[in-house]
XYZ file of C-alpha atoms in Angstrom:
394
model
C -76.070 -10.252 -50.367
C -73.544 -13.484 -51.480
C -77.163 -15.864 -51.383
C -79.100 -13.899 -53.580
C -76.124 -13.377 -55.799
C -75.805 -17.481 -55.828
C -79.582 -17.864 -56.609
C -80.017 -15.316 -59.573
C -80.859 -17.227 -62.525
C -79.209 -16.372 -65.702
C -79.005 -18.032 -69.036
C -76.994 -20.695 -70.254
C -76.143 -23.036 -73.252
C -75.466 -26.790 -73.256
C -73.732 -28.304 -75.954
C -73.935 -31.969 -77.037
C -73.921 -34.185 -80.098
C -76.432 -34.176 -82.936
C -79.190 -36.903 -81.891
C -78.551 -36.280 -77.844
C -80.268 -33.344 -77.672
C -83.600 -35.020 -75.605
C -81.626 -36.737 -73.522
C -79.582 -33.829 -72.524
C -82.936 -32.069 -71.824
C -83.748 -34.573 -69.701
C -80.530 -34.323 -67.506
C -81.285 -30.686 -67.090
C -84.516 -30.943 -66.158
C -83.477 -33.375 -63.514
C -81.389 -30.708 -62.095
C -83.783 -28.291 -61.851
C -83.229 -26.212 -65.424
C -85.806 -24.167 -66.836
C -85.591 -24.865 -70.964
C -85.831 -22.186 -72.777
C -85.279 -23.320 -76.497
C -84.055 -26.982 -77.837
C -82.052 -26.563 -80.951
C -79.780 -28.531 -82.831
C -76.663 -29.660 -80.809
C -77.383 -27.570 -78.193
C -79.996 -26.365 -75.102
C -81.046 -23.107 -74.277
C -81.751 -23.126 -70.290
C -82.173 -20.956 -67.242
C -80.441 -21.418 -63.755
C -78.241 -20.379 -61.189
C -74.879 -20.426 -60.077
C -75.463 -23.362 -58.082
C -77.041 -25.514 -61.455
C -74.104 -24.425 -63.445
C -71.894 -26.112 -61.487
C -73.853 -29.439 -60.966
C -74.669 -29.021 -64.746
C -70.579 -29.376 -65.637
C -70.306 -32.081 -62.603
C -73.654 -34.418 -63.573
C -74.402 -33.635 -67.409
C -73.230 -37.155 -69.187
C -74.125 -36.046 -72.523
C -72.933 -32.305 -72.262
C -70.043 -31.241 -74.105
C -69.625 -27.724 -72.993
C -71.806 -25.521 -70.492
C -71.984 -21.624 -72.045
C -72.860 -18.723 -70.272
C -73.639 -16.066 -72.878
C -72.931 -12.570 -71.442
C -72.875 -10.022 -74.792
C -74.759 -10.446 -77.756
C -74.788 -7.190 -80.914
C -74.972 -7.250 -84.614
C -71.459 -7.093 -86.795
C -72.380 -6.449 -90.654
C -68.565 -5.863 -91.195
C -65.000 -5.876 -89.544
C -65.345 -2.377 -88.077
C -68.844 -3.360 -86.698
C -67.331 -6.163 -85.036
C -63.833 -4.398 -83.483
C -65.924 -1.686 -81.875
C -68.779 -3.860 -80.295
C -66.740 -6.095 -78.827
C -64.563 -3.075 -77.588
C -67.750 -1.690 -75.765
C -67.404 -4.836 -73.713
C -65.934 -4.143 -70.095
C -63.569 -6.872 -70.365
C -62.167 -6.668 -66.974
C -65.355 -8.212 -65.501
C -64.267 -11.561 -67.184
C -60.612 -11.430 -67.742
C -57.698 -10.198 -65.468
C -54.731 -8.878 -67.509
C -52.534 -11.604 -65.238
C -54.675 -14.367 -67.192
C -54.538 -16.358 -70.307
C -57.546 -16.803 -72.488
C -58.521 -18.154 -75.772
C -61.632 -17.840 -78.379
C -63.288 -19.986 -80.284
C -65.358 -18.544 -83.349
C -68.419 -20.574 -84.812
C -69.258 -18.717 -87.925
C -72.751 -19.423 -90.257
C -74.375 -17.759 -92.999
C -72.221 -14.351 -92.374
C -70.670 -11.879 -94.457
C -67.411 -13.031 -92.847
C -65.868 -16.288 -94.209
C -63.411 -17.607 -91.687
C -63.748 -17.959 -88.183
C -60.081 -17.631 -87.414
C -60.191 -14.346 -88.787
C -63.059 -13.679 -86.434
C -61.478 -14.888 -83.573
C -58.436 -12.888 -84.033
C -60.448 -9.524 -84.700
C -62.217 -10.064 -81.321
C -58.634 -11.055 -80.044
C -57.295 -7.678 -80.752
C -60.257 -5.916 -79.613
C -59.819 -7.362 -76.389
C -56.431 -6.855 -75.919
C -56.150 -3.246 -77.498
C -58.587 -2.277 -74.710
C -56.554 -3.910 -71.678
C -53.555 -2.326 -73.392
C -55.248 1.387 -73.641
C -56.915 1.496 -70.221
C -54.132 -0.371 -68.044
C -50.662 -0.642 -69.823
C -50.567 -4.437 -69.530
C -52.421 -6.908 -71.379
C -53.875 -10.743 -71.197
C -51.809 -13.562 -73.274
C -53.394 -15.476 -75.710
C -52.858 -19.362 -74.970
C -54.900 -21.752 -77.149
C -54.166 -24.828 -75.500
C -54.857 -24.445 -71.504
C -56.195 -20.834 -71.215
C -57.310 -19.533 -67.799
C -60.645 -17.927 -69.912
C -62.097 -19.514 -72.748
C -64.566 -17.314 -74.934
C -67.034 -18.724 -77.485
C -68.374 -15.872 -80.182
C -71.055 -17.809 -82.244
C -72.198 -15.781 -85.437
C -75.287 -16.308 -87.451
C -76.318 -14.154 -89.755
C -74.104 -11.259 -88.341
C -75.707 -11.475 -84.886
C -73.029 -12.343 -82.478
C -73.123 -13.696 -79.308
C -70.389 -14.030 -76.918
C -70.264 -16.638 -74.205
C -67.751 -17.791 -70.924
C -66.911 -21.131 -71.458
C -67.861 -22.977 -67.888
C -66.473 -26.129 -68.466
C -62.895 -25.421 -69.776
C -61.559 -29.061 -71.178
C -64.343 -30.638 -72.989
C -66.765 -32.451 -70.922
C -66.396 -35.680 -73.082
C -62.507 -36.003 -71.546
C -64.016 -37.614 -68.112
C -60.397 -38.487 -67.238
C -60.220 -42.220 -66.929
C -59.504 -43.247 -69.993
C -55.887 -44.329 -70.299
C -54.107 -44.690 -73.886
C -55.795 -46.054 -76.577
C -54.512 -46.848 -80.121
C -58.029 -47.710 -81.567
C -60.779 -45.296 -81.929
C -63.286 -45.767 -79.309
C -66.580 -43.931 -78.558
C -66.311 -40.641 -77.257
C -67.320 -40.671 -73.625
C -70.730 -38.715 -74.192
C -71.551 -40.176 -77.428
C -71.225 -43.989 -75.257
C -73.576 -42.241 -72.406
C -76.057 -40.829 -74.780
C -76.303 -44.230 -76.487
C -77.202 -45.982 -72.746
C -79.616 -42.824 -71.847
C -80.974 -43.441 -75.236
C -82.115 -46.856 -74.847
C -83.999 -45.896 -71.485
C -81.603 -48.416 -69.336
C -82.929 -48.093 -65.500
C -79.078 -48.582 -64.198
C -80.520 -51.889 -62.619
C -80.894 -54.657 -65.244
C -78.468 -56.833 -66.674
C -76.400 -54.840 -69.103
C -73.946 -57.185 -71.677
C -71.775 -55.769 -74.047
C -70.341 -58.686 -76.085
C -67.812 -56.298 -78.319
C -66.849 -53.984 -75.725
C -63.523 -52.870 -76.766
C -61.640 -50.636 -74.709
C -64.777 -50.353 -72.603
C -66.253 -46.973 -72.750
C -69.938 -48.113 -72.850
C -69.270 -50.094 -69.900
C -67.527 -47.566 -67.771
C -70.230 -44.866 -68.615
C -73.088 -47.689 -67.903
C -71.408 -48.233 -64.202
C -71.257 -44.200 -63.881
C -74.800 -44.291 -64.356
C -75.582 -47.363 -62.399
C -73.973 -46.584 -59.044
C -74.796 -42.690 -59.691
C -71.465 -41.331 -59.826
C -71.037 -37.765 -61.511
C -68.962 -38.069 -64.526
C -67.307 -34.584 -63.578
C -65.492 -35.856 -60.794
C -63.059 -37.400 -63.169
C -62.662 -34.025 -64.835
C -58.591 -33.506 -65.347
C -57.654 -29.521 -64.027
C -59.827 -27.023 -63.575
C -63.514 -26.037 -64.741
C -63.648 -23.113 -66.693
C -65.700 -21.534 -63.932
C -62.953 -21.936 -61.647
C -61.031 -18.963 -62.812
C -63.857 -16.762 -63.356
C -64.071 -13.367 -61.018
C -67.482 -14.700 -59.141
C -66.306 -18.364 -58.599
C -68.171 -19.436 -55.338
C -65.254 -21.914 -53.775
C -67.770 -22.742 -50.713
C -70.468 -23.724 -52.863
C -68.553 -25.644 -55.688
C -67.274 -27.656 -52.593
C -70.751 -28.321 -51.316
C -71.813 -29.318 -54.987
C -69.013 -31.831 -54.902
C -69.530 -33.114 -51.829
C -73.291 -33.545 -52.479
C -72.014 -35.467 -55.385
C -69.493 -37.987 -53.775
C -72.439 -38.210 -50.993
C -74.922 -39.544 -54.017
C -72.820 -42.178 -54.992
C -74.358 -46.095 -54.364
C -71.305 -48.323 -53.261
C -73.529 -51.590 -53.517
C -73.353 -52.825 -57.269
C -76.926 -52.167 -58.868
C -76.679 -53.926 -62.209
C -74.669 -56.687 -63.669
C -72.598 -55.268 -66.066
C -70.336 -57.958 -67.885
C -68.346 -57.109 -71.290
C -66.142 -59.396 -73.640
C -63.945 -58.929 -76.851
C -62.082 -61.332 -78.914
C -59.031 -59.195 -78.503
C -56.930 -59.553 -75.563
C -55.280 -56.200 -76.345
C -58.860 -54.562 -76.466
C -59.868 -56.517 -73.025
C -56.523 -54.992 -71.451
C -57.358 -51.458 -72.380
C -60.668 -52.024 -71.086
C -59.201 -53.255 -67.558
C -57.074 -50.101 -67.672
C -59.735 -47.910 -68.242
C -62.143 -49.644 -65.850
C -59.288 -49.336 -62.874
C -58.615 -46.192 -63.771
C -62.390 -45.088 -62.902
C -62.427 -47.354 -59.844
C -65.241 -49.408 -61.153
C -63.783 -52.698 -61.041
C -65.947 -54.053 -58.681
C -68.932 -53.254 -61.031
C -67.928 -54.444 -64.140
C -67.044 -57.797 -65.446
C -64.380 -58.772 -68.595
C -63.551 -61.269 -70.081
C -61.957 -62.379 -73.298
C -64.425 -64.105 -75.879
C -65.170 -64.147 -79.320
C -69.021 -62.569 -80.018
C -70.335 -66.071 -81.092
C -69.412 -67.576 -77.468
C -71.358 -64.638 -75.727
C -74.242 -65.643 -73.435
C -76.738 -63.960 -71.531
C -76.143 -64.587 -67.725
C -78.851 -66.233 -65.476
C -81.846 -64.462 -63.997
C -84.270 -62.052 -65.979
C -83.412 -60.381 -69.613
C -81.905 -57.291 -69.595
C -80.083 -55.053 -72.245
C -77.229 -56.313 -74.783
C -75.762 -53.216 -76.543
C -72.484 -53.108 -78.696
C -70.557 -50.833 -80.850
C -69.025 -53.226 -83.770
C -66.648 -52.518 -86.277
C -67.605 -50.242 -89.294
C -65.322 -51.522 -92.056
C -63.984 -48.378 -93.312
C -61.111 -50.091 -95.211
C -61.846 -50.823 -99.184
C -62.597 -54.528 -99.838
C -64.091 -55.000 -96.356
C -67.507 -55.333 -97.628
C -67.921 -59.527 -97.073
C -66.203 -59.470 -94.068
C -68.474 -56.957 -92.580
C -71.432 -58.854 -94.204
C -70.362 -62.008 -92.164
C -69.741 -59.968 -89.226
C -73.081 -58.790 -88.517
C -74.846 -61.971 -89.795
C -72.665 -63.498 -86.973
C -73.886 -61.131 -84.392
C -77.739 -61.437 -85.547
C -77.241 -65.333 -84.987
C -75.900 -64.875 -81.775
C -78.225 -62.449 -80.440
C -81.212 -64.438 -81.903
C -79.641 -67.755 -79.729
C -78.143 -66.587 -77.040
C -80.050 -63.723 -75.827
C -83.833 -64.611 -75.752
C -85.966 -62.045 -74.357
C -83.407 -59.306 -74.371
C -83.486 -55.688 -75.870
C -80.184 -55.561 -78.000
C -79.068 -52.419 -79.833
C -76.673 -52.193 -82.483
C -74.545 -48.457 -82.803
C -73.137 -48.588 -86.639
C -72.148 -46.547 -88.918
C -72.213 -49.454 -91.561
C -75.934 -49.396 -92.714
C -75.341 -52.286 -95.324
C -74.243 -54.642 -93.038
C -76.623 -53.751 -90.587
C -79.137 -55.231 -93.052
C -77.338 -58.751 -92.640
C -78.309 -58.714 -88.851
C -81.212 -60.415 -89.923
C -83.630 -59.083 -87.276
C -86.476 -56.180 -87.924
C -85.246 -53.068 -86.047
C -88.425 -51.371 -83.868
C -86.201 -48.372 -83.576
C -83.722 -46.571 -85.866
C -82.345 -43.512 -84.200
C -79.792 -41.372 -86.301
C -76.618 -39.962 -84.500
C -72.977 -39.433 -85.681
C -69.855 -41.280 -84.449
C -67.389 -37.941 -85.627
C -68.177 -37.694 -88.877
C -69.810 -40.870 -89.443
C -73.226 -41.094 -90.157
C -74.971 -43.828 -87.606
C -77.746 -45.414 -86.587
C -78.448 -46.732 -83.299
C -80.796 -49.825 -83.881
C -83.070 -51.541 -81.527
C -84.163 -55.533 -81.849
C -86.663 -56.512 -79.324
C -85.543 -60.661 -79.170
C -88.545 -62.439 -78.231
C -88.608 -65.484 -76.545
C -90.407 -68.216 -78.698
C -92.960 -66.752 -81.006
C -93.948 -62.612 -80.690
C -97.302 -63.989 -79.962
C -96.585 -66.452 -77.286
C -93.738 -63.627 -75.846
C -96.727 -60.721 -75.032
C -98.048 -60.639 -71.715
C -101.808 -61.095 -71.560
């Protein structure tokens, strides 16, 4: 009987960042998911318990994997309290466990998501108190069970959060003072380029090394979820299958490739940043796969061998009065790419679209993304050797 339960498919939702929906869809399909719908920042799909575990372990561009379990219409406070109270909460939370609710409210008669979360919490706690005399506690920081409530036009979906800590927090990143890319976005940039994990990859403005670290994880076929700190959310669920989870983790460990698959190199002008990058790379156990050096961008050169990919996330210059400085920086980036990386595909990820015009190259692709609240573009430049006509194979 356990085998059947394990294989029974159910609905799930994977959340991601704007612009990464297509690459996450591909990741889920490679794991065997049946895609139902692609929304902005969310993919609905079908799969079994094994897929739920694998999606948390393997998806590089998912923020969370959610398992919806109840849906209803709630036009007002009374209806919300009543409908939440109709769910048998003993199926999802034990009285000795802690829980937390994240509510997202759009286009509804309810104005505040915090109020919706509070009312939902009251209905859950009251049910436990009425039935058992004891109740689970709320822990907003590290709950055993995380619940998500999504309300759109007063249609409510309740989901269990299978991930726990957001999946972008891989666990390898040491303390950092800078504002680095989050790991999901860094992996997403790499997947958007179509990099195959075999070609040379250079980041000449590597900062604390997130793009390089994610590149090595892709090249060596390492599941990012193996770095996850603490328990995944599903490990606290009543139907958690430890034997299945252990076999999924074992399969992931066996999938890793020991032999370096690509030349991955990074540099930065700042010794402090490079030291941070070294610490992060070592924390991820990837020092055999990534070469690091303190170097001015102007001195960055392509290593010998076939051309590959050069990718970077230069400063955006958010402070007042930095416009001229940024214009010079982006012009220097363009000049260096043209002279030192001929034959490469170059990708610049930036939130400063004015400065990007100073690169002096025509972008062949412009992919809209966000870095936190900042509207950004991933710009692709094809750095032809000689003239474009000569570079084209017959």
